Coordinates of C-alpha atoms in Angstrom, one line a residue:
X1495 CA 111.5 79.8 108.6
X1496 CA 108.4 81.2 106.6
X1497 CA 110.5 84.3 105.6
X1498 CA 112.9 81.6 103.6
X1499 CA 110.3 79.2 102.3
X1500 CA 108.6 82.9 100.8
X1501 CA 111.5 84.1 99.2
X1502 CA 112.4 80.7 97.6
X1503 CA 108.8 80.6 96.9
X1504 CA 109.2 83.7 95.0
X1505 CA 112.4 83.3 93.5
X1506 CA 111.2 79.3 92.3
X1507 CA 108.0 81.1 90.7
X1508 CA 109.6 83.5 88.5
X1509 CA 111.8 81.0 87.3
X1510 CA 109.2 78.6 86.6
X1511 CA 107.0 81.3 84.8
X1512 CA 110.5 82.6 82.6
X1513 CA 110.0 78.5 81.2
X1514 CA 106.7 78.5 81.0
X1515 CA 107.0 81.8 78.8
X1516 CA 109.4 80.5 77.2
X1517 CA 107.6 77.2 76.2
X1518 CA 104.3 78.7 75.3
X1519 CA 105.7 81.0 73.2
X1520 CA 108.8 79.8 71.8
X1521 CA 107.8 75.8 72.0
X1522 CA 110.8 75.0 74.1
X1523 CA 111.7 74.1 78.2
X1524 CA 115.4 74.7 77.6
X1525 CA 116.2 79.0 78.3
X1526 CA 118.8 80.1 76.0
X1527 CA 121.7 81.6 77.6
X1528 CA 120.5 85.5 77.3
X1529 CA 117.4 84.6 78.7
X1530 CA 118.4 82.9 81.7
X1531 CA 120.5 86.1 82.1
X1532 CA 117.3 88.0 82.0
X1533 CA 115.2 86.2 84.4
X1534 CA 118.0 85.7 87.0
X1535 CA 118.9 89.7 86.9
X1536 CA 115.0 89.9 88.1
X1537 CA 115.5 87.3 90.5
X1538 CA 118.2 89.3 91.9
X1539 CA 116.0 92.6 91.7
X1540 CA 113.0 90.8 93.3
X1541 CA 115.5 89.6 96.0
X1542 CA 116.2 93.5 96.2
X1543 CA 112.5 95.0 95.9
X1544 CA 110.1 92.7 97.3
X1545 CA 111.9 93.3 100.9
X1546 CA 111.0 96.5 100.8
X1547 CA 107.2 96.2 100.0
X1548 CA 107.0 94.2 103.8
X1549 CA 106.3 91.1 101.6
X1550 CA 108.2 88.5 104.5
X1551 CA 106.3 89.6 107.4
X1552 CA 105.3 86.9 108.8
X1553 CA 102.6 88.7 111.2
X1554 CA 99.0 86.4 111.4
X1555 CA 96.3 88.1 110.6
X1556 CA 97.4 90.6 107.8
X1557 CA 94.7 91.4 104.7
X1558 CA 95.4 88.9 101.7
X1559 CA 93.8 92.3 99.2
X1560 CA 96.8 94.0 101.1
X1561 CA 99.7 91.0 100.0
X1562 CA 98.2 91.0 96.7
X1563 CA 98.6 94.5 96.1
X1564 CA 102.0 95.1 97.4
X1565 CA 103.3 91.6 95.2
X1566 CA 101.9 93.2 92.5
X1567 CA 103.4 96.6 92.6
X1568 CA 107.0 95.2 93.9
X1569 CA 106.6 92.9 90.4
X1570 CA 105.8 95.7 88.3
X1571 CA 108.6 97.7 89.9
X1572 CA 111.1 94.6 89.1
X1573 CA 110.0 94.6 85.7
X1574 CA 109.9 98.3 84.8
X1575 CA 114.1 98.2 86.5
X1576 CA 114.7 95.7 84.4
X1577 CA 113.4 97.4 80.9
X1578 CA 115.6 100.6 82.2
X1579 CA 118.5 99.2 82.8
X1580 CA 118.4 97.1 80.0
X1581 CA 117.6 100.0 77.6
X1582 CA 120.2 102.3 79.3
X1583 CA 122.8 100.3 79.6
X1584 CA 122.2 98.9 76.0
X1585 CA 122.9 95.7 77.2
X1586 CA 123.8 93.1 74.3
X1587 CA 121.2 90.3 75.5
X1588 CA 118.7 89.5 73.1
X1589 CA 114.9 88.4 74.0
X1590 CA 111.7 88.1 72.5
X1591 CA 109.2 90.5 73.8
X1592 CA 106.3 88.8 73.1
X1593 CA 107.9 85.9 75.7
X1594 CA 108.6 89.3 78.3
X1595 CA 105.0 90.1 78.0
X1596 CA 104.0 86.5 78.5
X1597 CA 106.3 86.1 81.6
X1598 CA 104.9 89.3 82.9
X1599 CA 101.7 88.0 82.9
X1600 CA 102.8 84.5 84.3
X1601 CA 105.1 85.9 86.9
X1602 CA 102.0 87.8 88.3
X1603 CA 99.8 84.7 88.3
X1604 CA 102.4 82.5 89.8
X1605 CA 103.5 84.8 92.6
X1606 CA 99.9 85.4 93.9
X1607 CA 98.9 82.4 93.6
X1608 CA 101.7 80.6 95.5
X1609 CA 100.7 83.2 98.0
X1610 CA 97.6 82.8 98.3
X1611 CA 97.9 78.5 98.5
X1612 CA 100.6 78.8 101.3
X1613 CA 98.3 81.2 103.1
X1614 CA 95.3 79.4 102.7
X1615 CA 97.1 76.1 103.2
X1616 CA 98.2 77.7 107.2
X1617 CA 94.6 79.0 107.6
X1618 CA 93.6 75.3 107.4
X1619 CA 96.3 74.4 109.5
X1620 CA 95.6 77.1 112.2
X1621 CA 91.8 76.6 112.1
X1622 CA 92.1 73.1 112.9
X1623 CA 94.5 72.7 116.1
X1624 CA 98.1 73.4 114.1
X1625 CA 100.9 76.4 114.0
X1626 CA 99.2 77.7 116.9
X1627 CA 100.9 80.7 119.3
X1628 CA 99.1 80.8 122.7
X1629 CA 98.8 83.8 124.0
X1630 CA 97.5 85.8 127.2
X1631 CA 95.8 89.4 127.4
X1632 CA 96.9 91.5 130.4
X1633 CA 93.6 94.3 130.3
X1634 CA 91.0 96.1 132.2
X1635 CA 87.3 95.8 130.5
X1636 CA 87.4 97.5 127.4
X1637 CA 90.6 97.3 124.9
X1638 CA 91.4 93.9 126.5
X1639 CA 87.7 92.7 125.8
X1640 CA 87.5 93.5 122.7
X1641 CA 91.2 92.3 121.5
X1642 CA 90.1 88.7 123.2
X1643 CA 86.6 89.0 121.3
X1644 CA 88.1 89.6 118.0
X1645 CA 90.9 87.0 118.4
X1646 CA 88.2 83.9 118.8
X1647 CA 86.3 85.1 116.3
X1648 CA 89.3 84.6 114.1
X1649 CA 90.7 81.0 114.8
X1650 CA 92.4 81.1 111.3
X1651 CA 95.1 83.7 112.5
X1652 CA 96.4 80.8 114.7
X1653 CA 96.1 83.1 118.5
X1654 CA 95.3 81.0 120.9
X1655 CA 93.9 83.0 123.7
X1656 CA 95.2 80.6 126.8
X1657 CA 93.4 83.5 129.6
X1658 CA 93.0 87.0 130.9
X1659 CA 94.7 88.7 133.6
X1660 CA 92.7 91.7 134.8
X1661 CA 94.6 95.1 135.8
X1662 CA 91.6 95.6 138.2
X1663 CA 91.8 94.5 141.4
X1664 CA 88.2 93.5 140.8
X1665 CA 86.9 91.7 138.0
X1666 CA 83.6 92.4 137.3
X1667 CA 82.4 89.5 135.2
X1668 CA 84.1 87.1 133.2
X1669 CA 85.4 87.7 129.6
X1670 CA 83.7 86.4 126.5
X1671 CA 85.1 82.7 126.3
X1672 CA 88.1 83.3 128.2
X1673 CA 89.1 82.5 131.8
X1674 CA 90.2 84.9 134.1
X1675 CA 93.6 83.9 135.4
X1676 CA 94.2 86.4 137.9
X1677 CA 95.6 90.2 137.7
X1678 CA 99.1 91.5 137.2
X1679 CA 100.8 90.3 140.3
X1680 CA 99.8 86.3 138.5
X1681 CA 101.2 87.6 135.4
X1682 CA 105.2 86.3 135.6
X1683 CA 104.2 83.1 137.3
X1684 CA 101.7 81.9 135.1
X1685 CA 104.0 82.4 132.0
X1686 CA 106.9 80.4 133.7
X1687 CA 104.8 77.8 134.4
X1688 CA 102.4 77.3 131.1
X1689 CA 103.6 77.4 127.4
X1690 CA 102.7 80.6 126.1
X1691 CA 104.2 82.3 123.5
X1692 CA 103.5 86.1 123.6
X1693 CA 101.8 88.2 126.4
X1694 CA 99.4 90.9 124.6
X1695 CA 99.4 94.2 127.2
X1696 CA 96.2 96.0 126.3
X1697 CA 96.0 98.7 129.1
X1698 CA 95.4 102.2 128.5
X1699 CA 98.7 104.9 127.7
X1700 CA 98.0 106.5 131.1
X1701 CA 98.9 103.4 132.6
X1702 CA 102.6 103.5 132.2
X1703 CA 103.3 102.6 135.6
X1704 CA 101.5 98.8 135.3
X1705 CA 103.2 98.5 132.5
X1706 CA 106.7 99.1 133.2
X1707 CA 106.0 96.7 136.3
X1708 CA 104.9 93.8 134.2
X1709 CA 107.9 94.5 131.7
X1710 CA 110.1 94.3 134.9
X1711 CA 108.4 91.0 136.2
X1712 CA 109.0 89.5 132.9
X1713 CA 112.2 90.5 132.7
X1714 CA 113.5 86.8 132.9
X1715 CA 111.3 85.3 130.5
X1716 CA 112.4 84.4 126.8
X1717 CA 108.4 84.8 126.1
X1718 CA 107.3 88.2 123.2
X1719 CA 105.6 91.0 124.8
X1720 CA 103.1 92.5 122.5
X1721 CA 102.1 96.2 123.3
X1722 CA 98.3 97.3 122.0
X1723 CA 97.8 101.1 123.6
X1724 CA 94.1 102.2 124.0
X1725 CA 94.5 104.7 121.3
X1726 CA 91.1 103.6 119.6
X1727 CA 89.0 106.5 120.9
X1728 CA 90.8 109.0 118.9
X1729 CA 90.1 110.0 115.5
X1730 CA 92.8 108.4 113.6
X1731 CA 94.1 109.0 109.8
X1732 CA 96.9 106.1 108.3
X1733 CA 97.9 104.9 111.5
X1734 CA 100.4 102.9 111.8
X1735 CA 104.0 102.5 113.6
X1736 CA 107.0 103.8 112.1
X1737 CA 110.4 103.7 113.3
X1738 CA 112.9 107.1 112.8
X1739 CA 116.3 107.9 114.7
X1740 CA 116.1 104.5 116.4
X1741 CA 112.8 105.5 117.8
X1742 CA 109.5 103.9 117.3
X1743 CA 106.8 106.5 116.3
X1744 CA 103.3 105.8 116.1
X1745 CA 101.5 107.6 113.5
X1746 CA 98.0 109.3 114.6
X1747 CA 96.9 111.3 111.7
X1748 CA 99.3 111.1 108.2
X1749 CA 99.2 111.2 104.9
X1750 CA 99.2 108.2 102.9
X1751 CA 101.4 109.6 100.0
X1752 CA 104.4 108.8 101.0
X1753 CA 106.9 106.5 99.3
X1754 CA 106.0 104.3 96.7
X1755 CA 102.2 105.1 97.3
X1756 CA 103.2 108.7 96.6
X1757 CA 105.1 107.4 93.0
X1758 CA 101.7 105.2 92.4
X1759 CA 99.7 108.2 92.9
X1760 CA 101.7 110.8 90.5
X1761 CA 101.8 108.1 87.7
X1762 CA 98.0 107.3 87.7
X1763 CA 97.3 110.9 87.5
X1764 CA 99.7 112.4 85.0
X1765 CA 98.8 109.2 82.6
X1766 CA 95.0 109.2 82.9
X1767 CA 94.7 112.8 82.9
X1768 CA 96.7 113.1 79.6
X1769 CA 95.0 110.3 78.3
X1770 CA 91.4 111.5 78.8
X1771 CA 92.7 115.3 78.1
X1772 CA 93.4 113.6 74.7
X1773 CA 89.7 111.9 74.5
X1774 CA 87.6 115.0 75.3
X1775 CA 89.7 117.6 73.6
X1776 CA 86.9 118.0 71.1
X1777 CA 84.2 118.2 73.3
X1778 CA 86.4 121.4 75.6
X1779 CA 86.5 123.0 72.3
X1780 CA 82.9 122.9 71.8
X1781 CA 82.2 123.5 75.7
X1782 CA 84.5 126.6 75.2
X1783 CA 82.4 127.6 72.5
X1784 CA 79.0 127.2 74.3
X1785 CA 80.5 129.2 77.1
X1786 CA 82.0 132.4 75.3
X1787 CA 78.4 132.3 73.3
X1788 CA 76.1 132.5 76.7
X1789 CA 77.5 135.2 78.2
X1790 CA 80.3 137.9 77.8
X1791 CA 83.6 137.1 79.9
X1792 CA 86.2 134.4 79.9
X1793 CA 85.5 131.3 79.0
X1794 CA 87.5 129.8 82.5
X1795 CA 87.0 130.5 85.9
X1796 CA 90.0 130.7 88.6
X1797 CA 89.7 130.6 92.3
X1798 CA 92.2 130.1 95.1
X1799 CA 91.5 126.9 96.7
X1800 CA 93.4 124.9 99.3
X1801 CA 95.5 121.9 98.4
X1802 CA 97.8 119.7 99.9
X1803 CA 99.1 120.1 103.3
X1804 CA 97.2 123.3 102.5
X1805 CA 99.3 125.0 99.9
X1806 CA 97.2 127.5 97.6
X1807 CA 96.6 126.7 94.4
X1808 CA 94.0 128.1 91.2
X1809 CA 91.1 125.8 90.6
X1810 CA 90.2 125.7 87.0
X1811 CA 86.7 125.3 85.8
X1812 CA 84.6 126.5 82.8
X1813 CA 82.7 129.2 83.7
X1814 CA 79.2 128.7 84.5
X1815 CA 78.1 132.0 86.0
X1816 CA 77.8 135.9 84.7
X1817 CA 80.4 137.8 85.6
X1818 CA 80.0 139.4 89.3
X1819 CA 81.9 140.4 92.1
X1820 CA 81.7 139.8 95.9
X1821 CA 82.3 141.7 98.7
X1822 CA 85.5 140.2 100.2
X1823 CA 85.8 137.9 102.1
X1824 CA 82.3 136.2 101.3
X1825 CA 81.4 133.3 98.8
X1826 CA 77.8 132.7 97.8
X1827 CA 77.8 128.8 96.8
X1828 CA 75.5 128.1 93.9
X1829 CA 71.6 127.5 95.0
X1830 CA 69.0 125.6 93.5
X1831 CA 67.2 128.8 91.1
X1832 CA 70.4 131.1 91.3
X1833 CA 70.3 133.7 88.8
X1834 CA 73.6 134.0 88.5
X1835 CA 73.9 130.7 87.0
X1836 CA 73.9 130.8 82.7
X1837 CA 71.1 128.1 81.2
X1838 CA 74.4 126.8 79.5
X1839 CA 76.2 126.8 82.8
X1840 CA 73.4 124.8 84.9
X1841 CA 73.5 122.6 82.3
X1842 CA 77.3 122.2 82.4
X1843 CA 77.0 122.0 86.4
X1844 CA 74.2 119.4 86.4
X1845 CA 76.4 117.2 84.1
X1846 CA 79.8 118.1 85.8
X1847 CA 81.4 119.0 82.7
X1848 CA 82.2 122.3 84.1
X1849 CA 85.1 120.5 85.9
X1850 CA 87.1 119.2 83.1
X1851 CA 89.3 122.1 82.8
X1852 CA 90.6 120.4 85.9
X1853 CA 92.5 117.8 84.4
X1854 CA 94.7 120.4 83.3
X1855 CA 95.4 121.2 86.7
X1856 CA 95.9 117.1 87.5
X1857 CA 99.2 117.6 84.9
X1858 CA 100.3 120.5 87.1
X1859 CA 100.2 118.3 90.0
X1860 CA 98.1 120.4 91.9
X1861 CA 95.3 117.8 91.7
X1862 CA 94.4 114.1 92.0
X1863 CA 91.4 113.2 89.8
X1864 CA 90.3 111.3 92.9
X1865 CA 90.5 113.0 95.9
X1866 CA 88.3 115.5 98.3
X1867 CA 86.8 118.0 96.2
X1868 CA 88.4 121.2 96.8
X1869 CA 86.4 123.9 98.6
X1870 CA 86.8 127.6 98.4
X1871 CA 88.9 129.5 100.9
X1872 CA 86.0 131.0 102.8
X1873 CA 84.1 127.9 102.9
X1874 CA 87.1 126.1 105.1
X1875 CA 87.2 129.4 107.3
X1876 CA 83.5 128.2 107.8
X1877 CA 84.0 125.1 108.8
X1878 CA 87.0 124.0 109.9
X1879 CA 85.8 125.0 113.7
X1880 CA 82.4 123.4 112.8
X1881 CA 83.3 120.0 111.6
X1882 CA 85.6 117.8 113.1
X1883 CA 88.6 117.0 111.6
X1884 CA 87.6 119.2 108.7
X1885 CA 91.0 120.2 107.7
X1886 CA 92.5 116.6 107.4
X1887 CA 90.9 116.5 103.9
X1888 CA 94.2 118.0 103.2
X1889 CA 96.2 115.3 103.8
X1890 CA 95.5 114.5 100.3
X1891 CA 95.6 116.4 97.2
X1892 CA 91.9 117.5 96.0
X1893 CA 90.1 115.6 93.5
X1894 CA 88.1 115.9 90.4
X1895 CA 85.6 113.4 91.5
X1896 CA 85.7 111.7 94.8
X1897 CA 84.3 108.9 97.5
X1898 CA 82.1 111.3 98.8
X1899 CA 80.3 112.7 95.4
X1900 CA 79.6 109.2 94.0
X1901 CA 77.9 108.9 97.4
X1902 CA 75.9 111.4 96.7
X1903 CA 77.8 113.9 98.8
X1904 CA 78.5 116.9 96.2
X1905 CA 77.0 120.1 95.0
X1906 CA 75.8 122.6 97.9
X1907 CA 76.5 121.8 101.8
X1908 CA 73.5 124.4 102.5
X1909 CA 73.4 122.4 106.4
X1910 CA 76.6 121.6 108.6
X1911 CA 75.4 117.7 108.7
X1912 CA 76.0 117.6 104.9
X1913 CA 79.1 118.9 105.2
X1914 CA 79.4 116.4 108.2
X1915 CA 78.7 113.7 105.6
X1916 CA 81.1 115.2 102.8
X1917 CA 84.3 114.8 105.4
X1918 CA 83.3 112.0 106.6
X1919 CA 83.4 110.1 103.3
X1920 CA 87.0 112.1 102.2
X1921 CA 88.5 111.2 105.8
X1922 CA 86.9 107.3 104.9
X1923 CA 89.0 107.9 101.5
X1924 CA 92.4 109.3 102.8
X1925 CA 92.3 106.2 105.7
X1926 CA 91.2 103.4 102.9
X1927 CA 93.4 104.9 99.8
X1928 CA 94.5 102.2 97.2
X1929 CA 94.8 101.9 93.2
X1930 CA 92.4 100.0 93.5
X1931 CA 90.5 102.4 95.2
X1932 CA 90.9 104.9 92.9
X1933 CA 90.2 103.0 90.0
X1934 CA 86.9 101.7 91.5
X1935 CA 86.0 105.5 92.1
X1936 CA 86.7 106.3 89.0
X1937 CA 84.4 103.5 87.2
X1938 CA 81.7 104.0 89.4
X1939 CA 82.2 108.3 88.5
X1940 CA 81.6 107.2 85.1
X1941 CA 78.0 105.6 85.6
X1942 CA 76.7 107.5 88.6
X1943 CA 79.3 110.5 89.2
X1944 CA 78.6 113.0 86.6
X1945 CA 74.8 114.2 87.7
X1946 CA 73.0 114.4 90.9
X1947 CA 70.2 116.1 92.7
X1948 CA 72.3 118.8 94.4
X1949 CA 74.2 119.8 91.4
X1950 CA 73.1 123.0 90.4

């Protein structure tokens, strides 16, 4: 039922914002033929796309920021199908683009906000006694303690936690706000008797065996069986559950790029990188300059670095140091007083600019300009045994700047706990990734990402 009253939701607002458009820009309600063309071919590609951005799940509880971003992205994605196939196709309809541009805009503010009213409107509703699913929590102390904790503390979702069965023969104390209804053997009985709507298991994965006897002692009931596996003390990366061959998979540790976030990703690189390539052109020629005047060599540095899914790549930078060698397999990083350094190359390391050769390496797509910085080669030998999870930075591709080094995380990891702190913030990054996200990053680069105490 709220699957249908979305998509006519949907479909209703994008015809009400091609009117609109049409009325603020062109002074009329009535649509001429070619546009009503226009705005039903996107009503048919919104019918197409939006299903695909998991914008009709009607699941309780899901992030608003997380609607509004995938509405947003399944829109532009209508729109941008719409401009190719009209300019491919060379279709003979004829529109105004200034009323387009409008309805673009419209569109947008029409779909979230219908979103957000019918959302807010069922909050209301669920806070205050409506649309409510009652539910029970078959768990030991732990996982089922804290799904029943966090549950009451969000009334708006519309859960109604009806009581707790305890896998434990004994039950030690009673859960917070909830009765105790018995333990599993109560489970089946209860449910035929009492309206409840779904029965949450929330028992550890070692525990197959109480779990297969519950399924078979609800074998009879019509009620949904929700499955919540204790996987919370590992260290997971993009979890989620996926389904492939007919099987369900549950993702531990993945990357993110995948799919559309993968196309989101590539496009916000290639166009900001050639856009600021094109801004601070003249300021790399005069870098170059500085740099082949300090000290005889080339005026870029290359090292082998690991990127994604640990493919090799070159780093590019403007070199910063004399020209030296090392004895192989070692890598000095740069200290605070290091002689090695040029006067003109500390000065390009405390301001970053060093880096910017990097965008370069953004267009080759071996880069992100946001993502974990890139170490050198010998540097992950050093710590990959050190630091857990050090090597699921790479789930990502590096980054000029990143979450860590606006933290203050960047220049040299001279003690395991910064590095500690470094991955921490990257693995933070890869688990949170958004447009959003990046974009934020990127602003906050711009005011407090360029120097820092440990950049030397």
């Amino acid at each position: 039922m709220l699957n249908a009253a979305l998509h006519a939701l949907d479909w209703a607002g994008i015809i009400l914002a091609a009117w609109a458009a049409h009325r603020l820009y062109l002074g009329s309600w009535v649509l001429p033929d070619s546009y009503s063309i226009v705005a039903g071919v996107v009503v048919l590609l919104a019918a197409l796309i939006f299903p695909r951005f998991d914008l009709y799940q009607a699941w309780r509880g899901a992030s608003i920021f997380d609607e509004v971003r995938a509405t947003t992205l399944a829109w532009a994605l209508a729109l941008f199908l719409l401009f190719a196939f009209a300019f491919t196709t060379k279709m003979g309809i004829r529109f105004s683009r200034g009323w387009i541009g409008i309805w673009a805009l419209l569109g947008w503010v029409v779909l979230i906000s219908g979103r957000i009213l019918l959302r807010v409107g069922l909050r209301w509703l669920r806070s205050h006694g409506f649309n409510q699913r009652r539910i029970v929590i078959v768990g030991g102390e732990g996982l089922g303690e804290e799904v029943a904790r966090r549950l009451l503390a969000s009334p708006w979702i519309g859960l109604q936690v009806a009581g707790f069965f305890n896998a434990e023969t004994a039950m030690a104390h009673a859960k917070p706000g909830v009765p105790i209804l018995g333990g599993l053997a109560d489970v089946a009985g209860y449910v035929a008797e009492e309206r409840i709507d779904q029965v949450w298991i929330a028992l550890p994965l070692k525990e197959e065996d109480k779990v297969e006897s519950l399924l078979h002692e609800l074998r009879h009931s019509a009620v949904d069986i929700r499955f919540i596996p204790d996987i919370f003390g590992f260290r997971l990366l993009n979890h989620s559950v996926t389904e492939v061959a007919g099987f369900p998979v549950m993702n531990l540790s993945v990357t993110p790029m995948v799919g559309v976030n993968r196309l989101v990703k590539a496009l916000e690189d290639r166009l900001l990188a050639l856009l600021i390539l094109l801004l601070i052109s003249p300021l790399m020629l005069l870098i170059a300059l500085g740099v082949k005047l300090s000290s005889p060599g080339p005026v870029l540095f290359r090292q082998k670095r690991l990127g994604w899914d640990g493919q090799l790549f070159k780093v590019c930078k403007f070199r910063s140091m004399v020209v030296h060698q090392e004895g192989s397999g070692q890598l000095t990083q740069a200290f605070k007083g290091d002689a090695r350094v040029t006067p003109f190359g500390a000065f390009l390391r405390r301001t970053s600019l060093d880096e910017l050769p990097q965008f370069f390496n953004v267009l080759q797509g071996t880069m992100s300009i946001v993502g974990p910085r890139p170490h050198a080669i010998e540097h992950n030998e050093q710590f990959k045994d050190l630091v857990d999870d050090y090597m699921r930075r790479h789930k990502v591709k590096p980054g000029i700047t990143g979450w860590a080094q606006i933290n203050g995380w960047r220049g040299e990891t001279d003690t395991l706990e910064k590095m500690r702190k470094r991955v921490e913030y990257d693995l933070y990054y890869i688990e949170n990734w958004s447009l959003w996200f990046d974009l934020r990053i990127i602003l906050l680069t711009v005011f407090k990402g360029f120097i820092g105490k440990n950049a030397y």
